[in-house]
Short mmCIF file of C-alpha atoms and ligand atoms in Angstrom, two decimals:
data_model
loop_
_atom_site.label_atom_id
_atom_site.label_comp_id
_atom_site.label_asym_id
_atom_site.label_seq_id
_atom_site.Cartn_x
_atom_site.Cartn_y
_atom_site.Cartn_z
CA UNK A 1 -64.79 61.29 -16.24
CA UNK A 2 -67.87 59.87 -18.01
CA UNK A 3 -69.03 56.27 -17.36
CA UNK A 4 -68.19 54.85 -20.89
CA UNK A 5 -64.46 56.04 -20.61
CA UNK A 6 -64.34 55.13 -17.20
CA UNK A 7 -65.28 51.41 -18.31
CA UNK A 8 -63.05 51.39 -21.34
CA UNK A 9 -60.19 52.71 -19.13
CA UNK A 10 -60.93 50.30 -16.14
CA UNK A 11 -60.95 47.90 -18.24
CA UNK A 12 -57.47 47.92 -19.84
CA UNK A 13 -55.95 48.61 -16.21
CA UNK A 14 -57.79 45.90 -14.66
CA UNK A 15 -57.32 43.57 -17.56
CA UNK A 16 -53.49 43.85 -18.03
CA UNK A 17 -54.64 44.50 -20.62
CA UNK A 18 -68.20 35.09 -53.57
CA UNK A 19 -70.61 32.56 -53.06
CA UNK A 20 -71.43 28.68 -54.25
CA UNK A 21 -70.52 25.34 -53.53
CA UNK A 22 -71.31 24.76 -49.98
CA UNK A 23 -71.71 28.50 -49.76
CA UNK A 24 -75.16 27.88 -51.28
CA UNK A 25 -76.48 30.80 -48.57
CA UNK A 26 -79.91 28.95 -46.97
CA UNK A 27 -79.66 26.57 -49.81
CA UNK A 28 -79.75 28.51 -52.54
CA UNK A 29 -77.04 30.04 -54.80
CA UNK A 30 -76.08 33.46 -53.63
CA UNK A 31 -73.57 36.36 -54.83
CA UNK A 32 -72.09 39.15 -53.20
CA UNK A 33 -74.66 42.22 -52.92
CA UNK A 34 -77.65 39.54 -52.90
CA UNK A 35 -78.45 40.34 -49.40
CA UNK A 36 -78.71 36.26 -49.19
CA UNK A 37 -76.90 36.68 -45.49
CA UNK A 38 -79.25 36.30 -42.88
CA UNK A 39 -80.18 38.82 -40.26
CA UNK A 40 -80.65 38.48 -36.69
CA UNK A 41 -82.48 41.18 -34.17
CA UNK A 42 -80.35 40.44 -31.51
CA UNK A 43 -76.47 38.34 -30.85
CA UNK A 44 -75.15 37.51 -27.47
CA UNK A 45 -71.83 36.71 -27.47
CA UNK A 46 -70.40 34.63 -24.34
CA UNK A 47 -66.66 34.23 -24.41
CA UNK A 48 -66.38 30.76 -22.71
CA UNK A 49 -62.65 30.64 -23.19
CA UNK A 50 -60.15 32.87 -23.31
CA UNK A 51 -56.48 33.78 -22.29
CA UNK A 52 -57.99 36.09 -19.79
CA UNK A 53 -59.91 36.33 -16.89
CA UNK A 54 -60.39 39.79 -15.13
CA UNK A 55 -62.66 39.37 -12.07
CA UNK A 56 -62.76 43.23 -11.95
CA UNK A 57 -63.87 44.06 -15.50
CA UNK A 58 -66.21 46.50 -15.93
CA UNK A 59 -69.41 46.09 -17.59
CA UNK A 60 -72.11 48.45 -18.63
CA UNK A 61 -74.14 50.05 -21.43
CA UNK A 62 -72.30 51.72 -24.33
CA UNK A 63 -73.83 53.34 -27.24
CA UNK A 64 -74.97 50.26 -29.05
CA UNK A 65 -74.09 47.08 -27.14
CA UNK A 66 -73.86 46.19 -23.51
CA UNK A 67 -71.01 44.47 -21.68
CA UNK A 68 -71.85 41.95 -19.28
CA UNK A 69 -68.90 40.55 -17.15
CA UNK A 70 -69.22 37.55 -14.49
CA UNK A 71 -67.14 38.60 -11.74
CA UNK A 72 -66.38 35.77 -9.12
CA UNK A 73 -69.40 33.43 -9.04
CA UNK A 74 -69.28 31.67 -5.52
CA UNK A 75 -66.63 28.81 -5.10
CA UNK A 76 -66.57 28.51 -8.63
CA UNK A 77 -64.54 31.02 -10.78
CA UNK A 78 -64.13 31.10 -14.27
CA UNK A 79 -60.92 29.05 -15.92
CA UNK A 80 -58.77 31.00 -18.16
CA UNK A 81 -56.02 29.40 -20.49
CA UNK A 82 -54.43 29.54 -23.77
CA UNK A 83 -57.36 28.67 -25.84
CA UNK A 84 -60.60 30.19 -27.40
CA UNK A 85 -64.23 29.03 -26.95
CA UNK A 86 -67.31 30.96 -27.78
CA UNK A 87 -71.27 30.51 -27.36
CA UNK A 88 -73.54 32.73 -29.14
CA UNK A 89 -77.40 32.94 -29.16
CA UNK A 90 -79.24 34.98 -31.69
CA UNK A 91 -82.86 35.73 -31.88
CA UNK A 92 -84.89 36.79 -35.24
CA UNK A 93 -88.76 37.34 -34.26
CA UNK A 94 -89.61 34.41 -32.51
CA UNK A 95 -86.47 32.09 -33.68
CA UNK A 96 -83.87 31.47 -31.75
CA UNK A 97 -80.65 29.98 -32.20
CA UNK A 98 -77.45 28.77 -30.51
CA UNK A 99 -74.08 28.07 -32.03
CA UNK A 100 -70.81 27.09 -30.63
CA UNK A 101 -67.27 28.50 -32.03
CA UNK A 102 -64.20 27.02 -31.05
CA UNK A 103 -63.54 24.78 -28.03
CA UNK A 104 -60.68 25.98 -26.01
CA UNK A 105 -57.54 23.89 -25.27
CA UNK A 106 -58.60 21.32 -22.46
CA UNK A 107 -61.99 19.67 -21.80
CA UNK A 108 -61.63 20.39 -18.42
CA UNK A 109 -61.60 24.67 -18.67
CA UNK A 110 -64.48 24.05 -21.87
CA UNK A 111 -66.78 22.14 -19.47
CA UNK A 112 -66.27 23.98 -16.03
CA UNK A 113 -67.01 27.37 -18.01
CA UNK A 114 -70.38 26.19 -19.71
CA UNK A 115 -71.38 25.05 -16.42
CA UNK A 116 -70.84 28.15 -14.47
CA UNK A 117 -71.88 30.21 -17.28
CA UNK A 118 -75.39 28.27 -17.16
CA UNK A 119 -74.92 27.65 -20.62
CA UNK A 120 -76.24 24.12 -22.04
CA UNK A 121 -74.19 23.23 -24.98
CA UNK A 122 -76.24 20.20 -26.11
CA UNK A 123 -78.51 22.78 -26.81
CA UNK A 124 -76.51 23.95 -30.08
CA UNK A 125 -77.87 23.98 -33.30
CA UNK A 126 -74.22 24.01 -35.05
CA UNK A 127 -70.91 23.96 -34.50
CA UNK A 128 -68.07 25.48 -35.80
CA UNK A 129 -64.41 25.20 -35.88
CA UNK A 130 -62.30 27.96 -37.13
CA UNK A 131 -59.05 26.06 -37.73
CA UNK A 132 -56.78 22.86 -36.71
CA UNK A 133 -55.00 24.24 -33.69
CA UNK A 134 -55.47 22.45 -30.67
CA UNK A 135 -55.86 25.60 -28.46
CA UNK A 136 -59.25 25.70 -30.69
CA UNK A 137 -60.40 22.25 -31.06
CA UNK A 138 -58.71 20.98 -27.69
CA UNK A 139 -61.91 20.76 -25.72
CA UNK A 140 -63.73 19.27 -28.27
CA UNK A 141 -63.27 15.22 -28.95
CA UNK A 142 -63.55 14.32 -25.17
CA UNK A 143 -66.50 16.62 -24.73
CA UNK A 144 -68.08 14.91 -27.85
CA UNK A 145 -67.78 11.85 -26.32
CA UNK A 146 -69.75 13.21 -23.08
CA UNK A 147 -72.39 14.67 -25.39
CA UNK A 148 -72.64 11.67 -27.58
CA UNK A 149 -76.71 10.51 -27.90
CA UNK A 150 -77.55 14.53 -26.35
CA UNK A 151 -76.64 16.19 -29.15
CA UNK A 152 -79.58 17.42 -31.40
CA UNK A 153 -79.85 15.22 -34.49
CA UNK A 154 -78.02 16.06 -37.40
CA UNK A 155 -75.91 18.31 -35.96
CA UNK A 156 -72.99 19.43 -37.91
CA UNK A 157 -69.60 20.93 -37.12
CA UNK A 158 -68.62 23.67 -39.80
CA UNK A 159 -64.74 23.52 -40.72
CA UNK A 160 -63.14 25.49 -43.34
CA UNK A 161 -61.50 22.85 -45.22
CA UNK A 162 -59.50 19.11 -45.55
CA UNK A 163 -56.52 20.92 -43.49
CA UNK A 164 -58.65 21.39 -40.47
CA UNK A 165 -57.94 17.85 -39.49
CA UNK A 166 -54.11 17.74 -40.54
CA UNK A 167 -51.61 17.37 -37.95
CA UNK A 168 -50.33 20.63 -36.57
CA UNK A 169 -46.85 21.61 -35.14
CA UNK A 170 -45.55 24.88 -34.04
CA UNK A 171 -41.42 24.89 -34.75
CA UNK A 172 -39.98 27.77 -32.17
CA UNK A 173 -37.08 30.11 -33.35
CA UNK A 174 -34.48 27.21 -31.72
CA UNK A 175 -35.82 25.14 -34.46
CA UNK A 176 -37.77 22.86 -31.62
CA UNK A 177 -41.25 21.35 -32.84
CA UNK A 178 -43.97 21.18 -30.20
CA UNK A 179 -46.90 19.24 -31.35
CA UNK A 180 -49.91 21.31 -32.08
CA UNK A 181 -52.67 18.60 -32.11
CA UNK A 182 -54.86 16.89 -34.90
CA UNK A 183 -58.32 16.75 -34.52
CA UNK A 184 -59.69 13.50 -35.69
CA UNK A 185 -62.72 13.96 -38.02
CA UNK A 186 -63.45 10.12 -38.02
CA UNK A 187 -63.67 10.41 -34.43
CA UNK A 188 -66.25 13.16 -34.27
CA UNK A 189 -68.47 11.41 -36.47
CA UNK A 190 -68.27 8.49 -34.66
CA UNK A 191 -69.58 10.29 -31.77
CA UNK A 192 -72.71 11.39 -34.20
CA UNK A 193 -71.55 14.85 -35.63
CA UNK A 194 -71.88 15.71 -39.38
CA UNK A 195 -68.74 17.58 -40.44
CA UNK A 196 -69.08 19.82 -43.40
CA UNK A 197 -66.27 21.68 -45.11
CA UNK A 198 -67.15 24.73 -45.67
CA UNK A 199 -64.51 25.99 -48.16
CA UNK A 200 -67.22 28.67 -49.48
CA UNK A 201 -69.54 30.88 -47.42
CA UNK A 202 -71.64 28.97 -45.63
CA UNK A 203 -74.87 30.04 -43.67
CA UNK A 204 -75.15 28.34 -40.09
CA UNK A 205 -78.15 27.19 -38.48
CA UNK A 206 -80.08 29.89 -40.58
CA UNK A 207 -78.48 32.73 -38.27
CA UNK A 208 -74.63 32.86 -38.79
CA UNK A 209 -72.52 32.32 -41.66
CA UNK A 210 -68.94 31.38 -42.34
CA UNK A 211 -66.40 33.58 -44.55
CA UNK A 212 -65.16 30.35 -46.87
CA UNK A 213 -61.57 30.63 -47.28
CA UNK A 214 -59.71 33.91 -47.01
CA UNK A 215 -57.76 35.29 -49.91
CA UNK A 216 -54.65 37.50 -48.52
CA UNK A 217 -54.62 40.43 -50.47
CA UNK A 218 -53.00 42.27 -47.71
CA UNK A 219 -49.22 42.49 -47.77
CA UNK A 220 -48.63 43.07 -44.13
CA UNK A 221 -50.91 40.12 -43.00
CA UNK A 222 -48.80 36.84 -43.43
CA UNK A 223 -49.35 33.17 -41.52
CA UNK A 224 -46.93 32.76 -38.51
CA UNK A 225 -43.73 31.66 -40.00
CA UNK A 226 -43.46 28.86 -36.83
CA UNK A 227 -46.75 27.33 -37.94
CA UNK A 228 -46.04 23.48 -39.53
CA UNK A 229 -48.35 21.00 -41.30
CA UNK A 230 -47.22 17.63 -41.39
CA UNK A 231 -47.91 16.12 -44.81
CA UNK A 232 -49.95 13.23 -44.91
CA UNK A 233 -49.98 10.21 -47.56
CA UNK A 234 -50.32 11.37 -51.30
CA UNK A 235 -53.78 11.60 -52.50
CA UNK A 236 -55.03 11.73 -48.60
CA UNK A 237 -56.74 14.59 -46.74
CA UNK A 238 -53.63 15.58 -45.72
CA UNK A 239 -51.60 15.38 -48.87
CA UNK A 240 -49.82 18.68 -49.96
CA UNK A 241 -52.29 19.18 -52.62
CA UNK A 242 -54.59 20.23 -49.85
CA UNK A 243 -51.90 23.13 -48.30
CA UNK A 244 -52.54 26.01 -50.63
CA UNK A 245 -50.14 27.40 -52.79
CA UNK A 246 -46.98 25.38 -52.29
CA UNK A 247 -46.24 23.43 -55.15
CA UNK A 248 -43.17 21.73 -53.73
CA UNK A 249 -42.94 18.14 -53.87
CA UNK A 250 -43.21 16.90 -50.19
CA UNK A 251 -43.15 13.16 -48.93
CA UNK A 252 -45.50 11.98 -46.04
CA UNK A 253 -44.33 12.86 -42.66
CA UNK A 254 -42.62 15.97 -43.75
CA UNK A 255 -43.23 19.09 -42.19
CA UNK A 256 -44.73 21.84 -44.45
CA UNK A 257 -45.13 25.77 -44.03
CA UNK A 258 -48.69 26.27 -42.84
CA UNK A 259 -50.76 28.93 -44.63
CA UNK A 260 -53.74 27.65 -42.96
CA UNK A 261 -55.79 27.11 -46.10
CA UNK A 262 -59.02 25.98 -44.54
CA UNK A 263 -59.15 28.72 -41.82
CA UNK A 264 -62.49 30.87 -41.70
CA UNK A 265 -64.09 33.48 -39.88
CA UNK A 266 -67.59 33.35 -38.34
CA UNK A 267 -70.10 36.31 -38.95
CA UNK A 268 -73.89 37.66 -38.06
CA UNK A 269 -75.57 40.23 -39.53
CA UNK A 270 -76.97 42.41 -37.38
CA UNK A 271 -79.95 44.28 -37.75
CA UNK A 272 -79.56 48.14 -38.00
CA UNK A 273 -76.24 47.68 -36.61
CA UNK A 274 -73.76 45.60 -39.26
CA UNK A 275 -71.65 42.78 -39.11
CA UNK A 276 -70.23 41.41 -36.16
CA UNK A 277 -66.95 39.50 -37.56
CA UNK A 278 -65.09 36.91 -35.47
CA UNK A 279 -62.06 35.86 -36.39
CA UNK A 280 -60.49 33.08 -34.04
CA UNK A 281 -57.12 33.16 -34.13
CA UNK A 282 -57.21 35.27 -37.31
CA UNK A 283 -53.87 33.51 -38.77
CA UNK A 284 -55.69 34.64 -42.55
CA UNK A 285 -55.08 38.25 -41.14
CA UNK A 286 -57.96 40.01 -39.18
CA UNK A 287 -57.82 42.56 -42.20
CA UNK A 288 -57.91 39.68 -44.91
CA UNK A 289 -60.79 37.97 -42.77
CA UNK A 290 -63.18 41.08 -42.44
CA UNK A 291 -62.77 41.93 -46.07
CA UNK A 292 -63.65 38.14 -47.02
CA UNK A 293 -66.75 38.67 -44.85
CA UNK A 294 -67.80 41.89 -46.05
CA UNK A 295 -67.11 40.54 -50.21
CA UNK A 296 -68.94 37.33 -49.19
CA UNK A 297 -72.32 39.15 -47.70
CA UNK A 298 -72.39 42.11 -49.72
CA UNK A 299 -72.70 44.13 -46.63
CA UNK A 300 -69.68 46.85 -46.11
CA UNK A 301 -71.08 48.38 -42.66
CA UNK A 302 -68.66 46.65 -39.53
CA UNK A 303 -70.32 46.81 -36.15
CA UNK A 304 -67.63 44.66 -34.45
CA UNK A 305 -64.66 42.76 -35.11
CA UNK A 306 -64.10 40.13 -32.31
CA UNK A 307 -61.26 37.63 -31.51
CA UNK A 308 -57.58 36.65 -31.42
CA UNK A 309 -56.02 38.74 -34.32
CA UNK A 310 -52.69 36.88 -33.83
CA UNK A 311 -50.36 39.84 -33.56
CA UNK A 312 -48.82 39.02 -29.95
CA UNK A 313 -45.50 38.01 -31.90
CA UNK A 314 -45.44 40.65 -34.59
CA UNK A 315 -43.46 43.43 -35.20
CA UNK A 316 -44.33 47.02 -34.00
CA UNK A 317 -44.55 47.95 -37.76
CA UNK A 318 -46.90 45.05 -38.47
CA UNK A 319 -49.09 46.21 -35.58
CA UNK A 320 -49.34 49.82 -37.21
CA UNK A 321 -50.19 48.63 -40.02
CA UNK A 322 -52.90 46.35 -38.79
CA UNK A 323 -54.32 48.86 -36.34
CA UNK A 324 -54.68 51.60 -39.29
CA UNK A 325 -56.37 49.06 -41.56
CA UNK A 326 -58.38 48.53 -38.61
CA UNK A 327 -59.43 52.26 -38.29
CA UNK A 328 -60.16 52.12 -42.03
CA UNK A 329 -62.81 49.44 -41.67
CA UNK A 330 -64.18 52.03 -39.20
CA UNK A 331 -65.59 49.10 -36.57
CA UNK A 332 -68.27 50.69 -34.08
CA UNK A 333 -66.28 48.24 -31.63
CA UNK A 334 -62.97 46.35 -31.26
CA UNK A 335 -62.67 43.16 -29.06
CA UNK A 336 -59.29 41.89 -28.82
CA UNK A 337 -59.00 38.55 -27.54
CA UNK A 338 -56.65 35.21 -26.70
CA UNK A 339 -53.75 35.84 -29.10
CA UNK A 340 -54.29 39.35 -30.20
CA UNK A 341 -51.03 40.73 -27.52
CA UNK A 342 -50.90 43.47 -25.28
CA UNK A 343 -48.97 45.32 -28.17
CA UNK A 344 -51.61 45.21 -30.49
CA UNK A 345 -54.51 46.21 -27.52
CA UNK A 346 -52.41 49.16 -26.39
CA UNK A 347 -52.18 50.33 -29.95
CA UNK A 348 -55.87 49.79 -30.23
CA UNK A 349 -56.30 51.65 -27.17
CA UNK A 350 -53.94 54.65 -28.37
CA UNK A 351 -55.90 54.96 -31.72
CA UNK A 352 -58.99 53.88 -31.08
CA UNK A 353 -60.35 53.93 -27.30
CA UNK A 354 -63.89 54.65 -27.77
CA UNK A 355 -64.10 51.58 -29.73
CA UNK A 356 -62.17 49.23 -27.36
CA UNK A 357 -63.73 46.89 -25.34
CA UNK A 358 -61.28 44.76 -23.26
CA UNK A 359 -61.75 41.03 -23.19
CA UNK A 360 -62.46 38.73 -20.13
CA UNK A 361 -63.56 35.00 -19.96
CA UNK A 362 -67.49 34.95 -19.15
CA UNK A 363 -67.90 38.32 -21.22
CA UNK A 364 -71.38 38.58 -22.61
CA UNK A 365 -71.79 41.04 -25.33
CA UNK A 366 -75.58 41.91 -26.47
CA UNK A 367 -75.58 43.29 -29.99
CA UNK A 368 -78.78 44.33 -31.53
CA UNK A 369 -82.01 45.15 -30.06
FE1 FE2 B 401 -55.03 30.44 -31.14
#
């Protein structure tokens, strides 16, 4: 068994296995196929918080990426939780940028893991929040308080729409509603962060870009049936006017089906490799998200698809359709994290074993030169 195959199998068993508006790329209006998205020479992606932590996960060099694992730092094991947070370091020539995407569920987990991984979050050149669920923003408000005054001046948090800041609920099959949090925009601005609503694709820190809001052309990718928003006052940021296609009259305080209109994906274009697409929770669908990144950038080649694909609760039929569509997108690597689910990870392993890289908190993946 060669090393590459061994790494994959070992990881599986060990891990249980159209631009405009804010989307003016780099300050100038851009269009698809314009090549306006930035390219980086090298990208180091660190999963700061994820659902899994496998101290025995194997690292190594694959064909065009390097996977480094964080085993058991003496006395300070990494913490895993139902949540997601990333750190990105990108390099173009002599220019280096750091971007933080999502912030886990709890500040304790986030700050502990930043410290163990020797990451200094206040060096960030930009922040991105994928959507308004507490397992992605939960660590941020308290951390923003700690970091207040130490951020770089004018540090911007990119969100995909007003609804990122609306109150979320999840209703289980028994009809019981569970609070899924509300990110306080004014509170963050009070801590010195600038909030940018990037409804259209936007360049972030000159190196990364966001997808903008994501169209939903696939018929098999649906937002989770359990997700709800609490309607705010008429004409407020959380009024029904911002909830997408809903035309139903909704009174403030009522629960509305959540279509995640403001969810966006994050992406990099790595020189000689292609797109690295990070879906975060993927409520808009991993296929829809990747296609939107391709459309926004005008770049077809997908090097890697990373993130929560939110297939854990999905029936087998949807998993099969999604994995078939993933195969069609032909990425070199797939890194299924967070809410992807063992059902989907198993299917990816079965269909595309050579492309699967198992997730584990503290994993660093080096893309590019
Ligand atoms: Fe999530």
